[in-house]
Short mmCIF file of C-alpha atoms in Angstrom, two decimals:
data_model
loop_
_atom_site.label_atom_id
_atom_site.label_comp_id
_atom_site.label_asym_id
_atom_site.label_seq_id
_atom_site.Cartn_x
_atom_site.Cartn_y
_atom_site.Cartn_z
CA UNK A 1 0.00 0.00 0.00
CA UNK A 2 1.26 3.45 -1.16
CA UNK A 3 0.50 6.12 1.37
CA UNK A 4 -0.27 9.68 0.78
CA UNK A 5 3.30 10.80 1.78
CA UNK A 6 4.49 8.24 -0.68
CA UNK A 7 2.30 9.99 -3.38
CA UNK A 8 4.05 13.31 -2.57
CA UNK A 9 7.59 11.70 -3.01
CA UNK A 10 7.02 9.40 -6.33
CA UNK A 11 5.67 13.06 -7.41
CA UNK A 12 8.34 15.16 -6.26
CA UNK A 13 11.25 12.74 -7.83
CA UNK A 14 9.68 12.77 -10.64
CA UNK A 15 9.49 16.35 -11.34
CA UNK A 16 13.03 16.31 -9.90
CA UNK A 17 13.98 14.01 -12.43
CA UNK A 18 12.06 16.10 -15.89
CA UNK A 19 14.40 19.12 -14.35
CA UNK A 20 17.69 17.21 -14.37
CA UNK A 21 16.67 15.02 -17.57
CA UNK A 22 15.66 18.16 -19.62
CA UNK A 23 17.22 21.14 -18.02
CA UNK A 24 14.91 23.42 -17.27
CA UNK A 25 11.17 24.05 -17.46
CA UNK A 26 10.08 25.72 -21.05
CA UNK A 27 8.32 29.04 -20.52
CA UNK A 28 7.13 28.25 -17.38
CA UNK A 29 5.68 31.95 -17.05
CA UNK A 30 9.08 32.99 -17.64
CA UNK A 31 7.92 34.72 -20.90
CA UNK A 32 9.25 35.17 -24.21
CA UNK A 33 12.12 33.49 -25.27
CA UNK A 34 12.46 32.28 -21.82
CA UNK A 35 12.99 29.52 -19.70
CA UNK A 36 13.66 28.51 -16.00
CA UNK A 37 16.83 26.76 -14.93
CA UNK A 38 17.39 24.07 -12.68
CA UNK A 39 17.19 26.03 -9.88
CA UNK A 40 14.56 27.56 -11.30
CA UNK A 41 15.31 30.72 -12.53
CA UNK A 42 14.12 32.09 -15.86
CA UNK A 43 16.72 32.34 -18.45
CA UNK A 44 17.21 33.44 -22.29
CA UNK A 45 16.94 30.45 -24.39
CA UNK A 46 20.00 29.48 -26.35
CA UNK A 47 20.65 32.09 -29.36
CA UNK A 48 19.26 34.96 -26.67
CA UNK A 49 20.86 37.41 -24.88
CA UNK A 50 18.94 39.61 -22.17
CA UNK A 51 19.43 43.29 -23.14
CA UNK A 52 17.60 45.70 -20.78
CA UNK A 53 14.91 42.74 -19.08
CA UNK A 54 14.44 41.49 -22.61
CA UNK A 55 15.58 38.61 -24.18
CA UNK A 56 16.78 39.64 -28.28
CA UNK A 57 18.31 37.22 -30.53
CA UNK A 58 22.00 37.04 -30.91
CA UNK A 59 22.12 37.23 -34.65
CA UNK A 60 21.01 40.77 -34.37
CA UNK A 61 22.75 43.72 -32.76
CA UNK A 62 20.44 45.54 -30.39
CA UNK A 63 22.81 48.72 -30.45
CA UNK A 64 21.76 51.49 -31.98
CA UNK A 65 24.87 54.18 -32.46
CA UNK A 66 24.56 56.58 -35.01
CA UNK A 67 27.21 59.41 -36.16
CA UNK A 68 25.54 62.79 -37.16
CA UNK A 69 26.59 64.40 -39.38
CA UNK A 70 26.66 60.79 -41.47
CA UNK A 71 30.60 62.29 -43.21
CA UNK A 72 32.50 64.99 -41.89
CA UNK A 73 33.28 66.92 -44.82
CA UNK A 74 36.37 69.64 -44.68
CA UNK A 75 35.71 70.49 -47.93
CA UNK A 76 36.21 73.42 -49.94
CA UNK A 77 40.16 73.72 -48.00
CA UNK A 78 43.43 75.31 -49.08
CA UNK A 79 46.61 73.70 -47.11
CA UNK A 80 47.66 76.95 -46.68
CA UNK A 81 45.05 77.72 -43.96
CA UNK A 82 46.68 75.29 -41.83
CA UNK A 83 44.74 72.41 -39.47
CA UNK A 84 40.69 72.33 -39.60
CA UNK A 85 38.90 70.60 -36.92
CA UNK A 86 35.16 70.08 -36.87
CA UNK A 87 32.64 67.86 -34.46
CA UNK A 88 31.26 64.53 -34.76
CA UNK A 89 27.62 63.34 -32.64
CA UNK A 90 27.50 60.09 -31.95
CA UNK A 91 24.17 59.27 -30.36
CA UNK A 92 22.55 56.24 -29.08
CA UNK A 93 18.62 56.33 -29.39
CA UNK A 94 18.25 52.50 -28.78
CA UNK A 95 17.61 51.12 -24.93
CA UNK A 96 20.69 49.32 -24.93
CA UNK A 97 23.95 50.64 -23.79
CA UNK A 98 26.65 51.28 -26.09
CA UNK A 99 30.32 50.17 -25.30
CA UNK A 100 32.55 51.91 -28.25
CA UNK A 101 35.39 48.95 -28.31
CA UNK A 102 37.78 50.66 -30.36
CA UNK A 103 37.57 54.14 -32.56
CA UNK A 104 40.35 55.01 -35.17
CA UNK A 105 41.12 57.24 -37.99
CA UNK A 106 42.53 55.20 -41.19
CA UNK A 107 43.32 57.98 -44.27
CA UNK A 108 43.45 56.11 -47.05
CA UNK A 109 44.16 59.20 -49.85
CA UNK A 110 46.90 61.26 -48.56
CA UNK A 111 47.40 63.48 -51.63
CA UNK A 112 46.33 66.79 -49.37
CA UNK A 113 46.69 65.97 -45.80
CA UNK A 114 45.98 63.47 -42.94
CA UNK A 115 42.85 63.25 -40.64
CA UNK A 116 43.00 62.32 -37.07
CA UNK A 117 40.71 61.72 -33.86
CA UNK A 118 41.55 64.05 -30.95
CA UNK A 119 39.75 62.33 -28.41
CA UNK A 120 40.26 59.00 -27.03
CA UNK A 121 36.74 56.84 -27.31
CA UNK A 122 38.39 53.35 -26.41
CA UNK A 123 36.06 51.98 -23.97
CA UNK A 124 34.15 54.90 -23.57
CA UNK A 125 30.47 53.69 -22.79
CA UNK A 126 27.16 55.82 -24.55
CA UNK A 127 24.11 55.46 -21.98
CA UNK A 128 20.48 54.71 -23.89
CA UNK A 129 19.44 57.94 -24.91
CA UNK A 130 22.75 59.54 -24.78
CA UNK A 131 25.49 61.68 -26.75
CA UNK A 132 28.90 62.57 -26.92
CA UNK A 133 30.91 64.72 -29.53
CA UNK A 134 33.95 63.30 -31.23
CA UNK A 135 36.72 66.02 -32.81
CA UNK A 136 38.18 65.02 -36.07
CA UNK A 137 41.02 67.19 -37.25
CA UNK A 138 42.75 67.34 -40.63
CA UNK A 139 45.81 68.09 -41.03
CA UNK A 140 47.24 68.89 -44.90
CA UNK A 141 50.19 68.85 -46.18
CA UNK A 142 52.26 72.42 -46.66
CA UNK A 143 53.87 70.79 -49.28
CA UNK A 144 50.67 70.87 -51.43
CA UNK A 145 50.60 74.37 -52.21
CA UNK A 146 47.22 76.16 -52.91
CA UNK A 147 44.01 74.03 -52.77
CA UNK A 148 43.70 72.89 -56.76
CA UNK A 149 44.72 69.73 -56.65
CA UNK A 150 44.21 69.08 -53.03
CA UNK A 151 42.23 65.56 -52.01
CA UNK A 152 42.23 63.40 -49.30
CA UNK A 153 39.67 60.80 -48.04
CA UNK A 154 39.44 58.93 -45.16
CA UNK A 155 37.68 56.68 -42.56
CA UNK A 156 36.43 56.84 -38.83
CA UNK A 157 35.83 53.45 -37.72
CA UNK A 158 33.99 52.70 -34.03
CA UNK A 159 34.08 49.06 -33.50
CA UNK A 160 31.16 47.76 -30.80
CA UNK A 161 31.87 45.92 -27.77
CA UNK A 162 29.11 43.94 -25.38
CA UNK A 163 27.60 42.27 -27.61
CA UNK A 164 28.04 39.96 -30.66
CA UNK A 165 27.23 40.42 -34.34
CA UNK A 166 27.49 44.27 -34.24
CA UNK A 167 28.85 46.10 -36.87
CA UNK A 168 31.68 48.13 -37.73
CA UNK A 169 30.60 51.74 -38.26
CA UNK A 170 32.36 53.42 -40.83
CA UNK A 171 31.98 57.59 -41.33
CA UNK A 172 33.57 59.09 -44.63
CA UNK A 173 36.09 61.86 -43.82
CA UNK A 174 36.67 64.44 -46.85
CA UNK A 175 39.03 67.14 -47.85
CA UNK A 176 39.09 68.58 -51.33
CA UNK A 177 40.30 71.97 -52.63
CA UNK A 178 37.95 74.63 -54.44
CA UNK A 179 38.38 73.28 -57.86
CA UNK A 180 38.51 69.56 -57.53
CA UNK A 181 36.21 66.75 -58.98
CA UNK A 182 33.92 64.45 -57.05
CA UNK A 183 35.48 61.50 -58.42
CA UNK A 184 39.15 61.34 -57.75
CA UNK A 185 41.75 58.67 -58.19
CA UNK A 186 44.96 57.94 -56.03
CA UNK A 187 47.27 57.81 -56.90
CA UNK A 188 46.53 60.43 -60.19
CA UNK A 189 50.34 60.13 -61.16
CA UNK A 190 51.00 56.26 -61.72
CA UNK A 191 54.96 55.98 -61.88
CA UNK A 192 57.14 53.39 -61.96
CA UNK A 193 60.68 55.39 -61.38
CA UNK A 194 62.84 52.26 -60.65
CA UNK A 195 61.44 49.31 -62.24
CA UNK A 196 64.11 47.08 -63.66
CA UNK A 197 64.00 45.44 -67.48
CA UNK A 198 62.74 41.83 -67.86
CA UNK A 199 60.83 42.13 -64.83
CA UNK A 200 56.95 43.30 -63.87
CA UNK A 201 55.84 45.55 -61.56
CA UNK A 202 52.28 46.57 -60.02
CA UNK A 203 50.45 49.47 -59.09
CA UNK A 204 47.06 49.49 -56.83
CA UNK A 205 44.76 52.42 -57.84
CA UNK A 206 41.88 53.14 -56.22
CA UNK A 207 39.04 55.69 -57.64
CA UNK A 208 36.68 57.46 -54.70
CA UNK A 209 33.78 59.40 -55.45
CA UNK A 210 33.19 61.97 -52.84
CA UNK A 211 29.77 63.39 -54.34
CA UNK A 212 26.61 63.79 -53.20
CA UNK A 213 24.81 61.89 -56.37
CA UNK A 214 25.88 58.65 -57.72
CA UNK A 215 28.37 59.04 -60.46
CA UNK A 216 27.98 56.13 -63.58
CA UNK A 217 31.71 55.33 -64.39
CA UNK A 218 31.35 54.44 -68.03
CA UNK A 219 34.58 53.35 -69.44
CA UNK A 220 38.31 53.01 -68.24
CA UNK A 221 41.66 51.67 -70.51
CA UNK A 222 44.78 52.86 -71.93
CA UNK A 223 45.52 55.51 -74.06
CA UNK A 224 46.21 54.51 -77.49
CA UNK A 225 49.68 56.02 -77.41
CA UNK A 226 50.66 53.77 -74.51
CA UNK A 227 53.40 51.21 -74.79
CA UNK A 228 52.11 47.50 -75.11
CA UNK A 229 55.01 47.70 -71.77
CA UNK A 230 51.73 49.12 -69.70
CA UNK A 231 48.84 47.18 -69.17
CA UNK A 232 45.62 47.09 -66.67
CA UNK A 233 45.45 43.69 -64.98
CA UNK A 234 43.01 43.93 -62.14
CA UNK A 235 39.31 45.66 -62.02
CA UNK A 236 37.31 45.21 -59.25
CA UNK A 237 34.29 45.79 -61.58
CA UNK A 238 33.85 45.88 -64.97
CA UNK A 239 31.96 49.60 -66.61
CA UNK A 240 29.72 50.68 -66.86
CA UNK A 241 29.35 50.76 -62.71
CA UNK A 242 27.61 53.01 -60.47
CA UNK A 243 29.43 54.51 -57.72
CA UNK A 244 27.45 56.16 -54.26
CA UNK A 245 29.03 58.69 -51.85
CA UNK A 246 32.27 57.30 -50.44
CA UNK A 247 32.00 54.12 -52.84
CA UNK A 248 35.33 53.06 -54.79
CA UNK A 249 36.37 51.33 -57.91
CA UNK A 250 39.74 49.42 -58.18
CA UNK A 251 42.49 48.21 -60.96
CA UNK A 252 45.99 48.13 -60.75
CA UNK A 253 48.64 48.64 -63.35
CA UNK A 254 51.45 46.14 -64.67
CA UNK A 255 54.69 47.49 -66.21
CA UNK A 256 57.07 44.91 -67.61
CA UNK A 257 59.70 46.65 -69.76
CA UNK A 258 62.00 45.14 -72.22
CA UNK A 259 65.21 47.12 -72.87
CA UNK A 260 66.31 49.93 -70.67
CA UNK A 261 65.04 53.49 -70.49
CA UNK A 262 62.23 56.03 -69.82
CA UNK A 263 58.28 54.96 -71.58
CA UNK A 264 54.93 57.28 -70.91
CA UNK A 265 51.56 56.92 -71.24
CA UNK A 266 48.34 57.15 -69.83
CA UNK A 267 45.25 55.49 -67.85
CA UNK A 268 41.32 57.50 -68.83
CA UNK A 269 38.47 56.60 -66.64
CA UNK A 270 35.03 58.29 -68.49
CA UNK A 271 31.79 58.66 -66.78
CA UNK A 272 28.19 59.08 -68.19
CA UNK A 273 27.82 62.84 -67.97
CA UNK A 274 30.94 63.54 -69.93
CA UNK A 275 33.81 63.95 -67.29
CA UNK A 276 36.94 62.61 -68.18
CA UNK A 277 40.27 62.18 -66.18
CA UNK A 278 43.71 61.10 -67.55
CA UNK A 279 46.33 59.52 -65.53
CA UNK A 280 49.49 59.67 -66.55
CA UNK A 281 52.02 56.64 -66.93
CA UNK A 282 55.66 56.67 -66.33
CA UNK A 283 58.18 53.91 -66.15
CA UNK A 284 61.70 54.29 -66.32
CA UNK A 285 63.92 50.74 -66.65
CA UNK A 286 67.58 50.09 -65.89
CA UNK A 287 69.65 47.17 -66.16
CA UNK A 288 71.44 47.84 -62.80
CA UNK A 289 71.53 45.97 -59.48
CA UNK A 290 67.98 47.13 -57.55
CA UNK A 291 68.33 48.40 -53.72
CA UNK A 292 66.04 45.51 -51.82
CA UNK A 293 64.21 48.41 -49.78
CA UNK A 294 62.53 48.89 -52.25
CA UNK A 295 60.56 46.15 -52.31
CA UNK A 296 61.15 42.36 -54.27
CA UNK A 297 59.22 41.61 -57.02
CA UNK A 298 56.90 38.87 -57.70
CA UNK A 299 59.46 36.08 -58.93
CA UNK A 300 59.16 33.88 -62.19
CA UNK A 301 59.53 30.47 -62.54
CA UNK A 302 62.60 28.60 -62.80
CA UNK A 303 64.06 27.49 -66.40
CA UNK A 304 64.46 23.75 -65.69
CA UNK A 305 65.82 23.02 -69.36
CA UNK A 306 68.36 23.85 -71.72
CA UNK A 307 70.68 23.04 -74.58
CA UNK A 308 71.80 20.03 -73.69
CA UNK A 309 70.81 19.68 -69.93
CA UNK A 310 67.85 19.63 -67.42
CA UNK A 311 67.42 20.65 -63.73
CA UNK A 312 65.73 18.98 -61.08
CA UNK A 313 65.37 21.53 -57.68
CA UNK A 314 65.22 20.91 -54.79
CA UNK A 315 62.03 22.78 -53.52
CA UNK A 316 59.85 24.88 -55.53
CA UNK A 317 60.44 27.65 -52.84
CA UNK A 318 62.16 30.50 -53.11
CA UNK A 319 65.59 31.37 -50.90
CA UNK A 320 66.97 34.11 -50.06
CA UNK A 321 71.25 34.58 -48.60
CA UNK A 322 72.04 37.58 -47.51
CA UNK A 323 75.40 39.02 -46.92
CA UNK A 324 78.61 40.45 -47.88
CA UNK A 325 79.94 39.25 -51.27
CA UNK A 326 83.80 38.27 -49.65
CA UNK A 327 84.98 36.13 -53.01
CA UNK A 328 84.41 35.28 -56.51
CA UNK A 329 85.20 33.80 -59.60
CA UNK A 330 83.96 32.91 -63.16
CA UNK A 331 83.95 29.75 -64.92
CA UNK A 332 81.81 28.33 -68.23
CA UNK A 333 80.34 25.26 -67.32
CA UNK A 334 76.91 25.23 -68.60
CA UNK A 335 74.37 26.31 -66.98
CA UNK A 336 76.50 27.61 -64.26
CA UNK A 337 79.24 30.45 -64.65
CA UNK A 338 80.16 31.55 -61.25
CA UNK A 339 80.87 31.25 -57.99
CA UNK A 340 80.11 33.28 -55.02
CA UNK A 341 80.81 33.27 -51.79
CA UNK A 342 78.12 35.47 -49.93
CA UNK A 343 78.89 35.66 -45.61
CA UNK A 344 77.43 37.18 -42.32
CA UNK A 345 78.58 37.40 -38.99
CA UNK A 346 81.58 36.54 -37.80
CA UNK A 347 82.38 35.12 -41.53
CA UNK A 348 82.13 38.46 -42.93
CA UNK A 349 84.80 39.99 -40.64
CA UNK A 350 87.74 41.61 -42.26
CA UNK A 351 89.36 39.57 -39.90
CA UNK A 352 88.65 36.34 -40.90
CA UNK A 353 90.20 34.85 -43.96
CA UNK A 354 88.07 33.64 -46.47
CA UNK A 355 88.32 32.07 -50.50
CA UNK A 356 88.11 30.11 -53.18
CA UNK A 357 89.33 27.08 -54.36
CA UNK A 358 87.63 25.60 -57.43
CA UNK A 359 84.44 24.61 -56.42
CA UNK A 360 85.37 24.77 -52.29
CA UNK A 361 85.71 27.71 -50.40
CA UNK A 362 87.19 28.13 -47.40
CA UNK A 363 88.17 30.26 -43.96
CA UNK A 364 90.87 30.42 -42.22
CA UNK A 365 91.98 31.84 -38.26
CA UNK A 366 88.36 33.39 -37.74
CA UNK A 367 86.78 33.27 -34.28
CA UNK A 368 83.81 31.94 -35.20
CA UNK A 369 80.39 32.90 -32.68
CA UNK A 370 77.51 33.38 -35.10
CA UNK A 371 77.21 34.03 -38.93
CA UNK A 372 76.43 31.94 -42.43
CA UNK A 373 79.30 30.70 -44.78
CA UNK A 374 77.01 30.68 -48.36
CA UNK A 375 78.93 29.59 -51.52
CA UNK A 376 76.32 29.94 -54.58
CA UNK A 377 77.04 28.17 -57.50
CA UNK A 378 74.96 30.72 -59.84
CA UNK A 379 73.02 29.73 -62.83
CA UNK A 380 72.08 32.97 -63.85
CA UNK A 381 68.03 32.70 -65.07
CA UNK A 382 68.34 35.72 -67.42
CA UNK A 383 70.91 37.75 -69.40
CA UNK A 384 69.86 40.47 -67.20
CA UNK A 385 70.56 37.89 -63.89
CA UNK A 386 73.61 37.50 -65.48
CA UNK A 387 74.65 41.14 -65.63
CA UNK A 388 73.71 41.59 -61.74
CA UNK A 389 76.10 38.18 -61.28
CA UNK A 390 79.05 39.64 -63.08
CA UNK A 391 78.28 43.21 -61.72
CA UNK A 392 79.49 42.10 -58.00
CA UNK A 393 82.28 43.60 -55.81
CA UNK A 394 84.21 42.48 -53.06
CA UNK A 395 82.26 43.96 -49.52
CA UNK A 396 78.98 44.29 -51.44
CA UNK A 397 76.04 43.60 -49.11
CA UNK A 398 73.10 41.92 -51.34
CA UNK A 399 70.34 39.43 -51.24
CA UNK A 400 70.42 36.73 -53.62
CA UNK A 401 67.27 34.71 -54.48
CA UNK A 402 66.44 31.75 -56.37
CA UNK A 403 65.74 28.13 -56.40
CA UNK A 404 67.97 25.67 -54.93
CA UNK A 405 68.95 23.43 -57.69
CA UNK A 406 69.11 19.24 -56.57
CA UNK A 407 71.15 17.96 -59.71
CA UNK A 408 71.77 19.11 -63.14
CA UNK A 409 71.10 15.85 -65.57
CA UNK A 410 73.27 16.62 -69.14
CA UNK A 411 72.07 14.64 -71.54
CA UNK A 412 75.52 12.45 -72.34
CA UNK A 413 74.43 10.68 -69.13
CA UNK A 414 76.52 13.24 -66.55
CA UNK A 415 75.48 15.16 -64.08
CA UNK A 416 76.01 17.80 -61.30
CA UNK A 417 75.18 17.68 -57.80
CA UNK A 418 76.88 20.09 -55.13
CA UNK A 419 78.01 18.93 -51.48
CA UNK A 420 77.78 21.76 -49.11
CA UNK A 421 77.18 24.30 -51.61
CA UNK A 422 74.05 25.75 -52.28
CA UNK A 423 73.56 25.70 -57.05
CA UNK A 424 70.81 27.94 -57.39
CA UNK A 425 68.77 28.84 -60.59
CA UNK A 426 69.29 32.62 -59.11
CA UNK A 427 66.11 35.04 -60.26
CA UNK A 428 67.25 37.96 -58.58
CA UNK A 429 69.83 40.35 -56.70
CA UNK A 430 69.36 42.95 -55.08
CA UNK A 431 71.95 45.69 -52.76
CA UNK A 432 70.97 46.45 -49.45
CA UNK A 433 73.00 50.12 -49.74
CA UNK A 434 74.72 49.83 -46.43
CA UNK A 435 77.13 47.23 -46.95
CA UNK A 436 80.60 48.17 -45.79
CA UNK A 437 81.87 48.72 -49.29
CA UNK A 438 85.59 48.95 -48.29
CA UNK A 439 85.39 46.01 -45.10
CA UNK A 440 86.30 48.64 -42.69
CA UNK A 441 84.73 47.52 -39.77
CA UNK A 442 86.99 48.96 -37.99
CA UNK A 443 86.88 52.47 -38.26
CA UNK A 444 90.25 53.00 -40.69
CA UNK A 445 90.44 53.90 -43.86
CA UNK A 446 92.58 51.14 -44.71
CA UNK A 447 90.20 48.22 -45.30
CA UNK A 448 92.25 46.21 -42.81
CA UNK A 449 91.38 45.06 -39.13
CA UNK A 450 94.14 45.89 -36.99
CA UNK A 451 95.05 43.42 -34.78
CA UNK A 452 93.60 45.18 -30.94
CA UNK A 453 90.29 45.43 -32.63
CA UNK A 454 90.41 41.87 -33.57
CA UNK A 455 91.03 40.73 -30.15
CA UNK A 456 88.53 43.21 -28.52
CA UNK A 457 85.96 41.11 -31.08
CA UNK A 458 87.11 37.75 -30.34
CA UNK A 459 84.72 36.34 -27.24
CA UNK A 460 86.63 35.18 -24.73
CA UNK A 461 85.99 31.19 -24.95
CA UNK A 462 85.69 30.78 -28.84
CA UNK A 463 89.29 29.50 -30.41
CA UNK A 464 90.56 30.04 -33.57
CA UNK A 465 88.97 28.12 -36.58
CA UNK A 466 89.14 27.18 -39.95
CA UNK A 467 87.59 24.93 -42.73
CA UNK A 468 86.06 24.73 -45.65
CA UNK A 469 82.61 23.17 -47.88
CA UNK A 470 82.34 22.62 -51.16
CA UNK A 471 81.90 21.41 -53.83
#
């Protein structure tokens, strides 16, 4: 016989065991979107989050911060009036509060000047219902001149904390002199000043319109006096395309000239009430050695056959020694031609003795800490490779890249393989400008390390060394 008490428990277990089982009660006058817990407390459902007692989905962003004016415009300005600052609202009307994450200026056309944020928003928190001004300055540039030909655009972004899925708030900052199209281009002077012959170089361009009506870009190319040398290689959208406020259309230009010397042209962008801009093209070639800081171009691939031979590599990656060129010499055995020996560290010390010896190089009494020891065997991939190769002094501080060749297979059933060395299909060279052209590390004029600054450079606990890798 179950008694009444009994009734209670059986009942009360069993509720107790729905709870753990299920996790909670659904609804259970919690309301919308609601449900209690285990201990019986009324939760958001999963994909909720309680903002202000009520319980919003996730995928949407219950703050509501808005930027008045919606672009802060600096526009008609002359550099020669110096810094402008004007004020930015940035109100929240919605019942949530808002928690600015992050606020930062990007300018992203610096032809006339920069803008900045004078105020630090980082965590700064905007009440429901509440305000707070923002000052954005711009500064130009003095070296502008008067305020034809002055543009600049940029971007205040406020990124929202607290919650998830809110977005990024972007507000258009402008600057443009007294005469200046809408639609403007940067940069408007596409140059190529030391691009270097056989090889291709690129140029981002990116076209804002800063109007107030849309502006119907109907046709962009290449003037018909441009060099085949120039081309356009990249367009973010084919004309005709419509462009809003603060909207942008990109292409880049390529410039891959054959034989040394100065080439011009031009780039013309049209749009469907007539306007027309022309940007000119210039690209000037030379055959010498490039400086690396400025940049490393986008590498070909590697020749893996010739008269008479074929190449198997290594990797397909690229490598890169850097160092000071400390010996060299020339040979003709097809496809190589040269040897060079390329050091750092403690290698490249006046100090140490270094050479050649056919295929083997060697050093000699160096205290030896830290440093490469890099003897290239140089296939050249290029005539103009070849040039840069032949080009090298003694002390010159370069990089050379290429691929590291494995064997070269000749087709009378010989082949080539190096032990030590590093055979490389080399693409390209390039100075690094503050090599030590005379190996006076020292401080004389002589070229020479003198003996007390030797020792004062020798640690303590490292003993003389030589030896030697090839072939």
């Amino acid at each position: 016989m179950i008694s009444p008490f009994s009734n209670s428990l059986l009942l009360w277990l069993s509720a107790f065991s729905f709870l753990s089982a299920c996790g909670g009660v659904p609804d259970a006058g919690c309301g919308a979107n609601r449900h209690a817990d285990e201990s019986g407390v009324c939760v958001c459902d999963d994909g909720y989050d309680e903002v202000d007692g009520v319980c919003q989905s996730d995928d949407v962003c219950a703050i509501d911060l808005q930027a008045e004016p919606q672009k802060v415009d600096f526009s008609p300005t002359d550099p020669r009036d110096g810094d402008r600052s004007l004020q930015l609202q940035l109100l929240n009307p919605g019942t949530a509060d808002a928690l600015i994450d992050q606020a930062f200026v990007e300018t992203e056309d610096n032809r006339c000047g920069t803008f900045s944020l004078l105020e630090n928003l980082d965590g700064q928190v905007l009440e429901a219902g509440a305000q707070i001004a923002a000052t954005l300055q711009f500064t130009p540039d003095p070296d502008t001149g008067s305020g034809c030909g002055c543009h600049s655009f940029g971007r205040l972004y406020l990124r929202l904390g607290g919650m998830r899925n809110c977005p990024t708030i972007a507000v258009p900052l402008v600057a443009l002199g007294p005469c200046e199209q809408p639609l403007r281009c940067n940069p408007d002077d596409l140059s190529f000043p030391a691009a270097i012959q056989g090889y291709t170089s690129n140029l981002p361009v990116t076209c804002y319109h800063f109007g107030e009506q849309p502006v119907m870009v109907d046709s962009l190319g290449l003037s018909d006096d441009t060099p085949a040398t120039f081309a356009l290689e990249y367009l973010s959208a084919a004309p005709p395309v419509q462009l809003a406020f603060s909207q942008f259309l990109e292409f880049s230009v390529a410039y891959h000239p054959t034989a040394e010397g100065e080439e011009r042209g031009s780039v013309w962008l049209k749009t469907a009430t007539g306007d027309e801009q022309n940007l000119p093209l210039f690209g000037r070639a030379t055959r010498e050695r490039p400086l690396c800081e400025n940049g490393i171009p986008e590498m070909p691939q590697p020749v893996l056959q010739g008269d008479g031979y074929r190449i198997t590599l290594e990797s397909e990656a690229l490598s890169t020694h850097r160092g000071v060129v400390r010996s060299q010499w020339f040979y003709s055995e097809p496809p190589m031609m040269s040897d060079i020996l390329v050091t750092s560290g403690d290698y490249a010390d006046p100090a140490c003795s270094v050479g050649q010896d056919g295929h083997y190089a060697w050093w000699r009494n160096c205290y030896i800490d830290e440093g490469t020891f890099i003897n290239v065997h140089a296939i050249p991939y290029s005539e103009q490779v070849e040039f840069w190769v032949r080009s090298l002094e003694i002390w010159d501080e370069v990089s050379v890249i290429g691929y590291e060749v494995d064997r070269v297979l000749y087709d009378n059933g010989s082949w080539w393989q190096d032990a030590g060395c590093h055979t490389m299909i080399i693409t390209y060279i390039c100075d690094h400008g503050n090599g030590d052209t005379d190996g006076d590390i020292d401080g004389d004029e002589d070229g020479e390390a003198d003996s007390e600054s030797a020792m004062r450079r020798a640690p303590a606990k490292i003993p003389l060394q030589s030896g030697r890798v090839g072939f």
